[in-house]
Amino acid sequence: MSEGKQLVAKGRLIQEMSLKNRLIELITKWEVILCILLVVVVVFFSNMTPYFWDWFNLMNATFQFSEKAILALPMIFIIMCGDIDISIASIVALSGFVVGTAAEKGVGIPSLLLLSLLVGTVAGLINGLLITGLEMPAIAVTLATQSIYRGIPTGVLGEHACTQYPQGFGFFGQEFIPGTVIPFELVLYLFIAAIFAFVLHKTTYGRRLYAIGNSAETAKFSGINVKRMRIINFTLTGFFCGLGGFLLASRILSVRSNIATGWDMEIITLVVLGGVSITGGRGTVIGVILGSLLVGYLKFGMGLLKFSGTVMTIVVGSLLIIAVLLPRLLDLYKANRKLRMQQRS
Amino acid sequence: MPNRSFQSVMKQAFARREATLIVLLVLLLVPITIRSPHFLSVKNISTILNDMAILVIVSIGEFYVILSNGIDLSVGSVIAFAGMACGMLNESHPEIPAPLLLLVGMGIGAILGLVNGVLVAYGKIPPIITTLGTVSIYRGMTFLLSKGTWVTAHEMSKSYIALPRNTFLGISVLLWIAFAVIALFYYFSRYTRTGREVYAIGGNANAAKFVGVSESRIRLVVFLVSGTLSGLAGALWTARYASAVNEMATGFEMQAVAACVLGGVNFAGGAGGIIGVAMGTLFLGVVTNALPVIYLSVFWQTFVQGFIVLIALALNTMSDQRKTRKLLAQRRG
Amino acid sequence: QGTKDQAAVKGEKEIVILCKSMGNGFFDAVFKGSEEAVAELGGIKTTYMAPSQATAEGQIEIIESLIAQRVDGIAISANDADALIPVAKKAMAAGIKVISFDSGINVGGRIVDLLPSNAELIGRQQIQLAADLTGMKGDIAVLSASAQATNQNLWIDWMKEEIKDAKYSNMKLVEVVYGDDAPDKSYREATSLMKKYPNLKAIICPTTVGLLATAQAVKDAGMTGKVEVTGLGLPSEMKGYILDGTCRKMALWNPIDLGYTSTYILAALMDGTSKGSVGEVIPAGRMKSVKVEKDGLIYMSTPYVFNKDNIEQYAAIF
Amino acid sequence: MQQALLEVYNLTKIFPGIRALDDVHLTVRSGEVHALIGENGAGKSTLVKILTGVYTPTAGKLVFDGKEIAFKNAIEAQEAGIVAIHQEASMFPELSVTENIYMGHHLRNPKNHKLDWKAMTENTRQLLAQMQLDIDPDTLVKNLSVAKRHMVEISKALSLDAKLVIMDEPTSALTEREVEDLFRIVRDLKKKGKAILFISHKFEEIFEICDYFTVLRDGQYIKEGLVKDSNEDEIINMMIGRSIDQMYPQHNPNIGEVVLKVSNLSQLGAFKNISFELHRGEILGFFGLVGAGRTEVVRTIFGIDGAMGGTMEIDGKPYAPRSPRDAMHYGLALVPEDRQKQGLVLKMSLTQNISLPVLDTLSWRKLITRKKCEKTYVLEHGNQMEIKSAGYHVDADTLSGGNQQKVVLAKWIGTDPKILILDEPTKGIDVATKAAVHEFVCEMASRGVAVILISSELPEVIGMADRILVMHEGCQTAILANKEITAENVMRCAIGNVQTEGSNA
Ligand SMILES: Nc1ncnc2c1ncn2[C@@H]1O[C@H](COP(=O)(O)OP(=O)(O)OP(=O)(O)O)[C@@H](O)[C@H]1O
Ligand SMILES: Nc1ncnc2c1ncn2[C@@H]1O[C@H](COP(=O)(O)OP(=O)(O)OP(=O)(O)O)[C@@H](O)[C@H]1O
Ligand SMILES: [Mg+2]
Ligand SMILES: [Mg+2]
């Protein structure tokens, strides 16, 4: 933006960046790093096992993480605003429970979907209202609702499992697009991800999310309805939890009160790994998509090598920490470079 | 604060969280006792206290982390790793005296806590992310350590299993340890510089820097305390339940956080007290123990616990709002 | 477990024993049996796998990766009888032989289901054991694993059936509680059972973790001899409590035999000597043979009862 | 003049991307009050932070009390005898006054190392008495007013018995009376032979209290000298390299019809019965001592806080905003008091900051942002304010205070407001920027915008406003116009002494 009259700041600014510096700048971009990591994972596992680089397997493996990856998308909005939701797995269980129970009563597929979405949306809305109403940190409130939402299916279902579903219900979570090897869930995920990317990066809503994440107070003074947007974020997440519950029920065709346990942590890991700052205000959808693919294929590859789940948890846990540590070290490196250059001048 | 007239102390006390909890506890106990008179028997009370002893130890560690404006999600995994290590050590070297095992547990916990602390203090990774990562890593390490096997009662030495059960002056050693921890950290919070500096960091980390309080040091200390106490809890856990399994204490962090929330600890850091945490734990213990007694299906336990935490949060907000509605408006806009 | 040589010699068949969760002594013993069978059969490689948490989702994930690797056979002890059906179907469609053992998958999700024993026999035997120990009177309670465990629930149904018999008129099954196979939860549940039912005479725990925790809880409460503890437990884990009289009798089938037989069945299915259809008799090495009954069920023997006199001998094995 | 206590040679501090200090010299002697002068971003606070060990210098030599020093943290500086009252208030709201004073150097019982609360409370009590502050040492700081907090902060610095006391804009949050108190204390310290390094943008203060001055510009040392040998114009010239017409711009009021009518507006605990009428093209000054409740009034008018009583009308129609968004629909704009926390999103670019309130109009169907539109818009309004920056793509936090203020102004003029509210728009900014802001305010008024100008600087309000609403502890004490506007009148109303009836226009 050099047109128009531009006054140069006082305090002696550092000169234009050289090409080399710009290259370093690019390579140290988080999305680029994720891309490189993803390539490393793919190349590594393709060399380690003949089963990895296989079109069907690569597609089929997405069943394992599509639902979580979908939920990571609205979670971007929540974390972007500096909030967090650790009740999402419970909402998935709650809406899954409603789907299962209703299906046993003979409810048809469209109504099941609506019901599931409705329950999820309401649960998310309650989260949002409680957080903004009580003016309490989201982590505290969703810690409580986590137990409450999980408590309902646990209390009602007890030992029971819902296993009766209408004909064709399994399509959404298990089947491929007819005539291809592309899972329906994957297509759904990519579609939703595209919408989220558009909303975050191209709309006023997205811009406002960034503003809130960086300074909620300034956002408020600038005429942004911060409370309402936070409520919308939680409600939106609830809506997608409802979708997640529906897809999960469709995939495993058996709903118990303990479905989706541990998803909260996994999904937050995806979002943070994708480069969304946990304190809000920074991140991209493409980063989270790459993060989801990275974790998904890393786990798939390790599974092929018959790594135990234990090793996988350790690897994913370490990845999360490294993901946050690395950009920090890079920043430090960049700052030091700048300093050295300045001192030389 | 100390050195204050009796009246102002009382006034402060009643404005405080602890008082609210006492009232709630009484309100809760009345219907329970009517329903099951033996609930208030000495024996049952001692069961509840014994049940809560480990939780209170862990909650105090969690308290310091929350006080410094962080959160430690890894306490359950630290308990598991330390507990498993103590169990296995006891199995292979039964000659090691039991009290020494507690020290071993604390040592292991301290190391794990230190790792968290270093990542937070020097790696500048937010506590929630750090411990979200280490919660899986430590749990995984527990599996790797035990190769998936358990340590069960007959593989453990009699003296180790007996350790928490022995009584002294009619009170179990487990409970004595809990009391000792409460007393020690009460002193720490009130009468040591480091103890006060935790409040400073949690209240306003930037201001703390100006008066020379080292943020990294305090962050390291709180995670060290949390880790050490969780390690101690792990060693006690193995002895108390006479078994060490890989899944032990899964989700325990949620209970510890809940105890802190109930105890009125400010989630934004900088406010709260040890006594409140102890009361919060007790409250949680009474509720958990009361459920079976009032014939509420165990399946509803999760629901009720969540509900109680929510009510505690609402209470926190209401008492805060009344006092500082104006301040909030000023600060948060 | 761990990295295995991927370029497995062609022609060697690969089977996986997929268990409920890591770190359960029972399944370690099952795998021992499988290794024994593989050694006898030759040409088969067996691997032990389990999710880190006892959930159906974890197992589904593993099965999906096994499909991708095109293993030849999977024997599963399921965390959920229904949830595994879709993925198991997919595996079978990919040509993998899938059977279940110990905790079954429902019809459609496996070729055959190997039951350690008949659920009816197990359930009835548990009540008989309790009756034996208590002299046929007083309240008894059941402390089970998770509320979702298929097999435990089936056994409990049979326990309820058995206790209806007139000869147990002085006994009452007062409550079924769940310890989720977590020691602390089981311990607390056992303690509160004793608190709640002053007339409690016995606790039946059809799961090792629960049995261990209950024995410890009873011991701690000083109720040894007043509240009897019995159930299904691994001898090696329960040895201490059996010797000190907290749990005077308990039962269990032999997990080694279970793994051994499963492997033989898989072998027969893989080389096509068997289709797993009803009425077929499948050879099973030292176990002689097993017969496929209605719904593809295969039953093994009645559980074996352990007590002070024989525990040392078995504890050394599993 | 005494011998040098602090000597700074060739001090340089480089932040990534900026040279905040470049080869700076400074000499401070015992028993003198030394003014450090410079426009926004000149590097004054940075120098203070280096002296107190918060930052480490990139290059240079510091000699204090004859010894070369290099502090690693504030404690080391304190132990050596340097304390500072920093520009940003740094208090622990949840802790008591005693503890706020002693944090970092709690007194301990020498025998058992236990913290000695008794002694600390007693000392605090004495200290507060010395400052003539009526505060209980056990009060939590969150329950103190802003000005009192600042006084506590000053007591804290004094409790340390330092050789050099640094005050970085200590008066910006104090009331007149407290400023007097502060000056009394400063003279006291001077008598005791201590050195004081005093930073302020207010020249009256510098000429009243300081002996010696050093001027910085763009991080560079410009000149030093005796205050009494210099004058305001000369210093301003050193500061910014040119002279500034310090006259308030001539404002030819072109006052039109009533736009905003406020009747008996009240809010619990903040203010009550505020009534006034605001006309097109008028500048209505709000004056009061710090804490009088002016901010609260405009917050309520802008829909941030709800009102507890009273009514408002805009253009004769009832107006009851529930949010700033509402208020903006009615044509209001508020330049808030705290530009860093309320005015700017520091980690967003200037472009995105400036377009934030008008995103809807710059987008397709209020939904999809249009980069081109945004760019032209930002260029237009940004250039109008003459913002000095490396470009509109840089983050707002890289700008100096004054330029940040300009960004906030640019952000709001774009909304084309009917009513513009400015809350302390010149607080903490240097003369040059201040003049630019004044110019701008007048221009807005002459274009027919109704302006509310809150200021704690008496000359500014008197120089700028057509009428002045004066508040005292939440109550409206007068609305002064024309001839009534004299410094004496305004001040008397502000301290609650209302004998001359302010006419209600
Ligand atoms: N931590 C930092 N990182 C990067 N730049 C900084 C930092 N602190 C200050 N600066 C820059 O250094 C320069 C000097 O800032 P400083 O705060 O010392 O100015 P000042 O003279 O105190 O101004 P004011 O009168 O507005 O307080 C400014 O350009 C500022 O943006
Ligand atoms: N920390 C506090 N606690 C309680 N009341 C406060 C506090 N700070 C300010 N107040 C009260 O709030 C009212 C308005 O304060 P505020 O500082 O916003 O006024 P102001 O006139 O806008 O001052 P400023 O000149 O700083 O803008 C006053 O009645 C004051 O006593
Ligand atoms: Mg400054
Ligand atoms: Mg104000």
JSON list of N, CA, C and O in Angstrom, two decimals, chain B residues 2 4 187 190-193 196 200 204 207 210-212 326-327 329-330 333, chain D residues 74-75 86 90-92 94 99 103 106 114-115 117 138 142 156 269 296 299:
[
{"chain": "B", "resi": 2, "resn": "PRO", "atom": "N", "xyz": [-3.72, -10.92, 57.98]},
{"chain": "B", "resi": 2, "resn": "PRO", "atom": "CA", "xyz": [-3.45, -11.00, 59.41]},
{"chain": "B", "resi": 2, "resn": "PRO", "atom": "C", "xyz": [-3.47, -9.62, 60.06]},
{"chain": "B", "resi": 2, "resn": "PRO", "atom": "O", "xyz": [-3.53, -8.60, 59.40]},
{"chain": "B", "resi": 4, "resn": "ARG", "atom": "N", "xyz": [-5.57, -7.96, 62.18]},
{"chain": "B", "resi": 4, "resn": "ARG", "atom": "CA", "xyz": [-6.72, -7.15, 61.89]},
{"chain": "B", "resi": 4, "resn": "ARG", "atom": "C", "xyz": [-7.70, -7.35, 63.04]},
{"chain": "B", "resi": 4, "resn": "ARG", "atom": "O", "xyz": [-7.66, -8.36, 63.72]},
{"chain": "B", "resi": 187, "resn": "TYR", "atom": "N", "xyz": [0.60, -22.04, 55.45]},
{"chain": "B", "resi": 187, "resn": "TYR", "atom": "CA", "xyz": [1.76, -21.26, 55.87]},
{"chain": "B", "resi": 187, "resn": "TYR", "atom": "C", "xyz": [2.47, -20.67, 54.66]},
{"chain": "B", "resi": 187, "resn": "TYR", "atom": "O", "xyz": [2.79, -19.49, 54.61]},
{"chain": "B", "resi": 190, "resn": "ARG", "atom": "N", "xyz": [0.61, -17.72, 53.27]},
{"chain": "B", "resi": 190, "resn": "ARG", "atom": "CA", "xyz": [0.49, -16.55, 54.11]},
{"chain": "B", "resi": 190, "resn": "ARG", "atom": "C", "xyz": [1.82, -15.93, 54.49]},
{"chain": "B", "resi": 190, "resn": "ARG", "atom": "O", "xyz": [1.93, -14.74, 54.65]},
{"chain": "B", "resi": 191, "resn": "TYR", "atom": "N", "xyz": [2.79, -16.78, 54.73]},
{"chain": "B", "resi": 191, "resn": "TYR", "atom": "CA", "xyz": [3.97, -16.29, 55.42]},
{"chain": "B", "resi": 191, "resn": "TYR", "atom": "C", "xyz": [5.28, -16.44, 54.65]},
{"chain": "B", "resi": 191, "resn": "TYR", "atom": "O", "xyz": [6.34, -16.36, 55.25]},
{"chain": "B", "resi": 192, "resn": "THR", "atom": "N", "xyz": [5.21, -16.73, 53.37]},
{"chain": "B", "resi": 192, "resn": "THR", "atom": "CA", "xyz": [6.48, -16.74, 52.63]},
{"chain": "B", "resi": 192, "resn": "THR", "atom": "C", "xyz": [6.36, -15.80, 51.44]},
{"chain": "B", "resi": 192, "resn": "THR", "atom": "O", "xyz": [5.27, -15.57, 50.92]},
{"chain": "B", "resi": 193, "resn": "ARG", "atom": "N", "xyz": [7.49, -15.28, 51.04]},
{"chain": "B", "resi": 193, "resn": "ARG", "atom": "CA", "xyz": [7.48, -14.35, 49.90]},
{"chain": "B", "resi": 193, "resn": "ARG", "atom": "C", "xyz": [6.99, -15.05, 48.65]},
{"chain": "B", "resi": 193, "resn": "ARG", "atom": "O", "xyz": [6.14, -14.54, 47.92]},
{"chain": "B", "resi": 196, "resn": "ARG", "atom": "N", "xyz": [3.31, -15.40, 48.44]},
{"chain": "B", "resi": 196, "resn": "ARG", "atom": "CA", "xyz": [2.60, -14.17, 48.08]},
{"chain": "B", "resi": 196, "resn": "ARG", "atom": "C", "xyz": [2.82, -13.81, 46.62]},
{"chain": "B", "resi": 196, "resn": "ARG", "atom": "O", "xyz": [1.95, -13.23, 45.97]},
{"chain": "B", "resi": 200, "resn": "ALA", "atom": "N", "xyz": [0.68, -12.38, 43.20]},
{"chain": "B", "resi": 200, "resn": "ALA", "atom": "CA", "xyz": [1.06, -11.23, 42.37]},
{"chain": "B", "resi": 200, "resn": "ALA", "atom": "C", "xyz": [1.05, -11.61, 40.90]},
{"chain": "B", "resi": 200, "resn": "ALA", "atom": "O", "xyz": [0.48, -10.89, 40.07]},
{"chain": "B", "resi": 204, "resn": "ASN", "atom": "N", "xyz": [-1.58, -9.77, 38.38]},
{"chain": "B", "resi": 204, "resn": "ASN", "atom": "CA", "xyz": [-1.13, -8.82, 37.36]},
{"chain": "B", "resi": 204, "resn": "ASN", "atom": "C", "xyz": [0.33, -9.13, 37.06]},
{"chain": "B", "resi": 204, "resn": "ASN", "atom": "O", "xyz": [1.24, -8.59, 37.69]},
{"chain": "B", "resi": 207, "resn": "ALA", "atom": "N", "xyz": [2.61, -6.11, 36.31]},
{"chain": "B", "resi": 207, "resn": "ALA", "atom": "CA", "xyz": [2.99, -5.32, 37.48]},
{"chain": "B", "resi": 207, "resn": "ALA", "atom": "C", "xyz": [4.01, -6.07, 38.31]},
{"chain": "B", "resi": 207, "resn": "ALA", "atom": "O", "xyz": [4.93, -5.47, 38.88]},
{"chain": "B", "resi": 210, "resn": "PHE", "atom": "N", "xyz": [7.49, -5.42, 37.36]},
{"chain": "B", "resi": 210, "resn": "PHE", "atom": "CA", "xyz": [8.04, -4.14, 37.77]},
{"chain": "B", "resi": 210, "resn": "PHE", "atom": "C", "xyz": [8.55, -4.14, 39.20]},
{"chain": "B", "resi": 210, "resn": "PHE", "atom": "O", "xyz": [9.43, -3.37, 39.54]},
{"chain": "B", "resi": 211, "resn": "VAL", "atom": "N", "xyz": [7.97, -5.00, 40.04]},
{"chain": "B", "resi": 211, "resn": "VAL", "atom": "CA", "xyz": [8.48, -5.03, 41.41]},
{"chain": "B", "resi": 211, "resn": "VAL", "atom": "C", "xyz": [9.47, -6.17, 41.60]},
{"chain": "B", "resi": 211, "resn": "VAL", "atom": "O", "xyz": [9.79, -6.55, 42.71]},
{"chain": "B", "resi": 212, "resn": "GLY", "atom": "N", "xyz": [9.91, -6.71, 40.49]},
{"chain": "B", "resi": 212, "resn": "GLY", "atom": "CA", "xyz": [11.00, -7.67, 40.58]},
{"chain": "B", "resi": 212, "resn": "GLY", "atom": "C", "xyz": [10.59, -9.10, 40.87]},
{"chain": "B", "resi": 212, "resn": "GLY", "atom": "O", "xyz": [11.42, -9.92, 41.22]},
{"chain": "B", "resi": 326, "resn": "LYS", "atom": "N", "xyz": [-19.62, -2.35, 39.35]},
{"chain": "B", "resi": 326, "resn": "LYS", "atom": "CA", "xyz": [-19.07, -1.14, 38.78]},
{"chain": "B", "resi": 326, "resn": "LYS", "atom": "C", "xyz": [-17.67, -1.35, 38.23]},
{"chain": "B", "resi": 326, "resn": "LYS", "atom": "O", "xyz": [-17.33, -0.92, 37.15]},
{"chain": "B", "resi": 327, "resn": "LEU", "atom": "N", "xyz": [-16.88, -2.02, 39.08]},
{"chain": "B", "resi": 327, "resn": "LEU", "atom": "CA", "xyz": [-15.50, -2.25, 38.69]},
{"chain": "B", "resi": 327, "resn": "LEU", "atom": "C", "xyz": [-15.41, -3.02, 37.40]},
{"chain": "B", "resi": 327, "resn": "LEU", "atom": "O", "xyz": [-14.62, -2.72, 36.52]},
{"chain": "B", "resi": 329, "resn": "ALA", "atom": "N", "xyz": [-17.54, -3.18, 35.07]},
{"chain": "B", "resi": 329, "resn": "ALA", "atom": "CA", "xyz": [-17.92, -2.31, 33.95]},
{"chain": "B", "resi": 329, "resn": "ALA", "atom": "C", "xyz": [-16.72, -1.48, 33.54]},
{"chain": "B", "resi": 329, "resn": "ALA", "atom": "O", "xyz": [-16.47, -1.28, 32.36]},
{"chain": "B", "resi": 330, "resn": "GLN", "atom": "N", "xyz": [-15.98, -1.02, 34.52]},
{"chain": "B", "resi": 330, "resn": "GLN", "atom": "CA", "xyz": [-14.83, -0.19, 34.20]},
{"chain": "B", "resi": 330, "resn": "GLN", "atom": "C", "xyz": [-13.74, -0.98, 33.50]},
{"chain": "B", "resi": 330, "resn": "GLN", "atom": "O", "xyz": [-13.15, -0.52, 32.53]},
{"chain": "B", "resi": 333, "resn": "GLY", "atom": "N", "xyz": [-15.58, -3.10, 30.22]},
{"chain": "B", "resi": 333, "resn": "GLY", "atom": "CA", "xyz": [-16.33, -2.32, 29.22]},
{"chain": "B", "resi": 333, "resn": "GLY", "atom": "C", "xyz": [-17.66, -2.90, 28.97]},
{"chain": "B", "resi": 333, "resn": "GLY", "atom": "O", "xyz": [-17.89, -3.97, 28.53]},
{"chain": "D", "resi": 74, "resn": "ALA", "atom": "N", "xyz": [14.07, -5.56, 38.40]},
{"chain": "D", "resi": 74, "resn": "ALA", "atom": "CA", "xyz": [13.70, -4.38, 39.17]},
{"chain": "D", "resi": 74, "resn": "ALA", "atom": "C", "xyz": [14.23, -4.43, 40.60]},
{"chain": "D", "resi": 74, "resn": "ALA", "atom": "O", "xyz": [14.53, -3.41, 41.20]},
{"chain": "D", "resi": 75, "resn": "ILE", "atom": "N", "xyz": [14.33, -5.64, 41.14]},
{"chain": "D", "resi": 75, "resn": "ILE", "atom": "CA", "xyz": [14.79, -5.77, 42.51]},
{"chain": "D", "resi": 75, "resn": "ILE", "atom": "C", "xyz": [16.23, -5.28, 42.65]},
{"chain": "D", "resi": 75, "resn": "ILE", "atom": "O", "xyz": [16.58, -4.55, 43.58]},
{"chain": "D", "resi": 86, "resn": "HIS", "atom": "N", "xyz": [5.97, 3.77, 37.32]},
{"chain": "D", "resi": 86, "resn": "HIS", "atom": "CA", "xyz": [5.88, 3.58, 35.88]},
{"chain": "D", "resi": 86, "resn": "HIS", "atom": "C", "xyz": [4.64, 4.22, 35.30]},
{"chain": "D", "resi": 86, "resn": "HIS", "atom": "O", "xyz": [3.68, 4.51, 36.00]},
{"chain": "D", "resi": 90, "resn": "SER", "atom": "N", "xyz": [0.65, -0.20, 37.85]},
{"chain": "D", "resi": 90, "resn": "SER", "atom": "CA", "xyz": [0.96, -1.61, 38.03]},
{"chain": "D", "resi": 90, "resn": "SER", "atom": "C", "xyz": [0.59, -2.02, 39.43]},
{"chain": "D", "resi": 90, "resn": "SER", "atom": "O", "xyz": [1.40, -1.98, 40.33]},
{"chain": "D", "resi": 91, "resn": "MET", "atom": "N", "xyz": [-0.66, -2.39, 39.59]},
{"chain": "D", "resi": 91, "resn": "MET", "atom": "CA", "xyz": [-1.16, -2.75, 40.90]},
{"chain": "D", "resi": 91, "resn": "MET", "atom": "C", "xyz": [-1.72, -4.16, 40.87]},
{"chain": "D", "resi": 91, "resn": "MET", "atom": "O", "xyz": [-1.98, -4.72, 39.83]},
{"chain": "D", "resi": 92, "resn": "PHE", "atom": "N", "xyz": [-1.89, -4.70, 42.06]},
{"chain": "D", "resi": 92, "resn": "PHE", "atom": "CA", "xyz": [-2.53, -6.01, 42.20]},
{"chain": "D", "resi": 92, "resn": "PHE", "atom": "C", "xyz": [-3.91, -5.78, 42.79]},
{"chain": "D", "resi": 92, "resn": "PHE", "atom": "O", "xyz": [-4.04, -5.62, 44.01]},
{"chain": "D", "resi": 94, "resn": "GLU", "atom": "N", "xyz": [-6.48, -7.50, 43.52]},
{"chain": "D", "resi": 94, "resn": "GLU", "atom": "CA", "xyz": [-7.08, -8.40, 44.51]},
{"chain": "D", "resi": 94, "resn": "GLU", "atom": "C", "xyz": [-6.34, -8.39, 45.84]},
{"chain": "D", "resi": 94, "resn": "GLU", "atom": "O", "xyz": [-6.71, -9.10, 46.76]},
{"chain": "D", "resi": 99, "resn": "GLU", "atom": "N", "xyz": [0.02, -4.95, 50.97]},
{"chain": "D", "resi": 99, "resn": "GLU", "atom": "CA", "xyz": [0.74, -5.92, 50.16]},
{"chain": "D", "resi": 99, "resn": "GLU", "atom": "C", "xyz": [1.19, -5.32, 48.85]},
{"chain": "D", "resi": 99, "resn": "GLU", "atom": "O", "xyz": [2.26, -5.65, 48.34]},
{"chain": "D", "resi": 103, "resn": "MET", "atom": "N", "xyz": [4.96, -5.80, 47.91]},
{"chain": "D", "resi": 103, "resn": "MET", "atom": "CA", "xyz": [5.19, -6.91, 46.99]},
{"chain": "D", "resi": 103, "resn": "MET", "atom": "C", "xyz": [6.60, -6.81, 46.41]},
{"chain": "D", "resi": 103, "resn": "MET", "atom": "O", "xyz": [7.04, -5.76, 45.98]},
{"chain": "D", "resi": 106, "resn": "HIS", "atom": "N", "xyz": [8.70, -8.01, 50.67]},
{"chain": "D", "resi": 106, "resn": "HIS", "atom": "CA", "xyz": [8.00, -8.22, 51.94]},
{"chain": "D", "resi": 106, "resn": "HIS", "atom": "C", "xyz": [8.97, -8.21, 53.11]},
{"chain": "D", "resi": 106, "resn": "HIS", "atom": "O", "xyz": [10.08, -8.71, 53.00]},
{"chain": "D", "resi": 114, "resn": "LYS", "atom": "N", "xyz": [9.50, -15.69, 58.80]},
{"chain": "D", "resi": 114, "resn": "LYS", "atom": "CA", "xyz": [8.08, -15.61, 58.53]},
{"chain": "D", "resi": 114, "resn": "LYS", "atom": "C", "xyz": [7.77, -14.17, 58.10]},
{"chain": "D", "resi": 114, "resn": "LYS", "atom": "O", "xyz": [8.41, -13.24, 58.59]},
{"chain": "D", "resi": 115, "resn": "LEU", "atom": "N", "xyz": [6.83, -13.98, 57.21]},
{"chain": "D", "resi": 115, "resn": "LEU", "atom": "CA", "xyz": [6.49, -12.62, 56.82]},
{"chain": "D", "resi": 115, "resn": "LEU", "atom": "C", "xyz": [5.92, -11.88, 58.03]},
{"chain": "D", "resi": 115, "resn": "LEU", "atom": "O", "xyz": [5.11, -12.42, 58.77]},
{"chain": "D", "resi": 117, "resn": "TRP", "atom": "N", "xyz": [3.62, -9.45, 59.02]},
{"chain": "D", "resi": 117, "resn": "TRP", "atom": "CA", "xyz": [2.48, -8.64, 58.59]},
{"chain": "D", "resi": 117, "resn": "TRP", "atom": "C", "xyz": [2.25, -7.44, 59.49]},
{"chain": "D", "resi": 117, "resn": "TRP", "atom": "O", "xyz": [1.86, -6.38, 59.03]},
{"chain": "D", "resi": 138, "resn": "ASP", "atom": "N", "xyz": [-5.55, -2.23, 54.97]},
{"chain": "D", "resi": 138, "resn": "ASP", "atom": "CA", "xyz": [-6.09, -3.55, 54.63]},
{"chain": "D", "resi": 138, "resn": "ASP", "atom": "C", "xyz": [-7.07, -3.51, 53.47]},
{"chain": "D", "resi": 138, "resn": "ASP", "atom": "O", "xyz": [-7.52, -4.55, 53.00]},
{"chain": "D", "resi": 142, "resn": "LYS", "atom": "N", "xyz": [-8.56, -3.03, 44.57]},
{"chain": "D", "resi": 142, "resn": "LYS", "atom": "CA", "xyz": [-9.64, -2.93, 43.58]},
{"chain": "D", "resi": 142, "resn": "LYS", "atom": "C", "xyz": [-10.77, -2.04, 44.08]},
{"chain": "D", "resi": 142, "resn": "LYS", "atom": "O", "xyz": [-11.59, -1.60, 43.30]},
{"chain": "D", "resi": 156, "resn": "LYS", "atom": "N", "xyz": [4.35, 3.63, 47.40]},
{"chain": "D", "resi": 156, "resn": "LYS", "atom": "CA", "xyz": [5.15, 2.42, 47.27]},
{"chain": "D", "resi": 156, "resn": "LYS", "atom": "C", "xyz": [6.59, 2.78, 46.92]},
{"chain": "D", "resi": 156, "resn": "LYS", "atom": "O", "xyz": [7.53, 2.30, 47.55]},
{"chain": "D", "resi": 269, "resn": "GLY", "atom": "N", "xyz": [-24.12, 4.62, 41.56]},
{"chain": "D", "resi": 269, "resn": "GLY", "atom": "CA", "xyz": [-22.72, 4.59, 41.96]},
{"chain": "D", "resi": 269, "resn": "GLY", "atom": "C", "xyz": [-21.79, 5.33, 41.04]},
{"chain": "D", "resi": 269, "resn": "GLY", "atom": "O", "xyz": [-20.60, 5.39, 41.29]},
{"chain": "D", "resi": 296, "resn": "GLU", "atom": "N", "xyz": [-18.04, 7.72, 32.64]},
{"chain": "D", "resi": 296, "resn": "GLU", "atom": "CA", "xyz": [-19.26, 6.92, 32.80]},
{"chain": "D", "resi": 296, "resn": "GLU", "atom": "C", "xyz": [-20.43, 7.53, 32.04]},
{"chain": "D", "resi": 296, "resn": "GLU", "atom": "O", "xyz": [-21.22, 6.81, 31.46]},
{"chain": "D", "resi": 299, "resn": "ARG", "atom": "N", "xyz": [-20.01, 6.86, 28.40]},
{"chain": "D", "resi": 299, "resn": "ARG", "atom": "CA", "xyz": [-20.19, 5.42, 28.15]},
{"chain": "D", "resi": 299, "resn": "ARG", "atom": "C", "xyz": [-21.67, 5.09, 28.06]},
{"chain": "D", "resi": 299, "resn": "ARG", "atom": "O", "xyz": [-22.11, 4.30, 27.21]}
]
